[in-house]
Amino acid sequence: MEPDELARSMLGWYDRHRRVLPWRAPAGRTADPYHVWLSEIMLQQTTVVTVGPYFQELLRRWPTVADLAAADLDAVLHAWAGLGYYARARNLHKCARVVADGHGGRFPDNEQELRQLPGIGAYTAAAVAAIAFDRRATVLDGNVERVMARLFAVEEPLPASKEKLRALADTITPDRRPGDYAQAVMDLGATVCTPRKPKCPRCPWHDGCAARAAGIAESLPRKTPKAEKPTRRGTAFWLLNPEGAVLLRRRPESGLLGGMIEVPSGDWLERPAQSLAAASVQAPFAASWRLLPGLVRHTFTHFHLELQVAAARLGAGDGDGWMRADGIWVPVDRLSEHAVPTVMRKVVRHALGSIGVPE
Ligand code: SF4
């Protein structure tokens, strides 16, 4: 099949089978750039199903990019909590400010300028330019990579083959309806050309697909095996004051979970679990710490984390030095008012499950 025939058949398929998504404009209309940008940032590393309610909630609270720019960063991080990858939420807020202050509240309409904005890389710039402004742009996400690897039977593994797949995708991207075309290929990858058991008989590219013809579709794209993720270990400190409030603190601005609220924890390092005596050197306050049974496990992009949880409750006999502890004291029933990342929510659940809600 020739490139224009491939594009035509894909657009025809899209007109019949397009997915209805909360951020997508009705057929024949161009989507709001703010909605497209918001959804694309939220969808990085997260599924459509997970993102749906978060997207609706963010839009309800901040209906325009100017509203988001004016929002308090903590409120944005709070609304984001659960989606992970908090650097994206911080960049989201930063980007909204740049668009509101530097671009009069309007997103630039081309890839080059979009790429200058915080948190917008090659993929997002292409997606926003194509979907929101109907600009010809080659949008290459995981779905598109898979479809291209199969259509052209590219057996060279990812990530080395990425640029080749981009160049191949570019040969088909049409000048007419490039926004719909970009969404069409993404939809095809999500619903028909799926990682396992692709539904080739339902595919508009069935006749032109080299991997299908060779019987190797399901084995593509090949991937260079990833290095095993290391496991880091650390200790979280669950400290209750005499009033039953728990000590939380803000993590440093830079680094993992930058600026997020945490149950104070020591370093996370690739080493065996520390004894309580060794770990308590990093405790936020001198107290009679005891280790709770079990571990909190969480997986980040580049490593697994295992946290042991040390707990202590201060009493009247401990004086009032705790009032000067570095952090904030939060009543347990008001923890949900803070932007606590998922790993720290697990620590909260673990502590409450082990010693119960304080009186
Ligand atoms: Fe994917 Fe099958 Fe379509 Fe080829 S024919 S693009 S393998 S769904």
PDB file of C-alpha atoms and ligand atoms in Angstrom, residues 146-147 150-151 188 192-194 198-201 203-207 209-212 217-218, ligand 1:
ATOM      1  CA  ARG A 146       4.474  -0.831  17.815  1.00  0.00           C
ATOM      2  CA  VAL A 147       2.242  -0.220  14.794  1.00  0.00           C
ATOM      3  CA  ARG A 150       4.780  -4.217  12.543  1.00  0.00           C
ATOM      4  CA  LEU A 151       3.645  -2.439   9.408  1.00  0.00           C
ATOM      5  CA  LEU A 188      -5.308   1.551  16.410  1.00  0.00           C
ATOM      6  CA  VAL A 192      -6.494  -3.315  17.376  1.00  0.00           C
ATOM      7  CA  CYS A 193      -2.727  -3.534  17.019  1.00  0.00           C
ATOM      8  CA  THR A 194      -2.391  -4.467  20.683  1.00  0.00           C
ATOM      9  CA  PRO A 198      -3.311  -8.066  17.477  1.00  0.00           C
ATOM     10  CA  LYS A 199      -6.689  -8.185  15.742  1.00  0.00           C
ATOM     11  CA  CYS A 200      -5.313  -8.077  12.213  1.00  0.00           C
ATOM     12  CA  PRO A 201      -8.562  -8.995  10.411  1.00  0.00           C
ATOM     13  CA  CYS A 203      -7.104  -3.590  10.798  1.00  0.00           C
ATOM     14  CA  PRO A 204      -7.292  -1.058   7.942  1.00  0.00           C
ATOM     15  CA  TRP A 205      -3.632  -1.842   7.177  1.00  0.00           C
ATOM     16  CA  HIS A 206      -4.172  -5.591   7.030  1.00  0.00           C
ATOM     17  CA  ASP A 207      -3.233  -5.858   3.355  1.00  0.00           C
ATOM     18  CA  CYS A 209       1.304  -5.045   6.852  1.00  0.00           C
ATOM     19  CA  ALA A 210       4.660  -6.782   6.432  1.00  0.00           C
ATOM     20  CA  ALA A 211       4.779  -8.345   9.909  1.00  0.00           C
ATOM     21  CA  ARG A 212       1.305  -9.849   9.495  1.00  0.00           C
ATOM     22  CA  ALA A 217       3.363  -9.448  14.201  1.00  0.00           C
ATOM     23  CA  GLU A 218       3.004 -10.467  17.828  1.00  0.00           C
TER      24      GLU A 218
HETATM   25 FE1  SF4 B   1      -0.961  -4.436  13.560  1.00  0.00          FE
HETATM   26 FE2  SF4 B   1      -2.051  -6.585  12.437  1.00  0.00          FE
HETATM   27 FE3  SF4 B   1      -2.657  -4.154  11.569  1.00  0.00          FE
HETATM   28 FE4  SF4 B   1      -0.266  -5.183  11.115  1.00  0.00          FE
HETATM   29  S1  SF4 B   1      -2.225  -5.930  10.353  1.00  0.00           S
HETATM   30  S2  SF4 B   1      -0.712  -3.093  11.778  1.00  0.00           S
HETATM   31  S3  SF4 B   1       0.084  -6.306  12.995  1.00  0.00           S
HETATM   32  S4  SF4 B   1      -3.128  -5.022  13.605  1.00  0.00           S
END
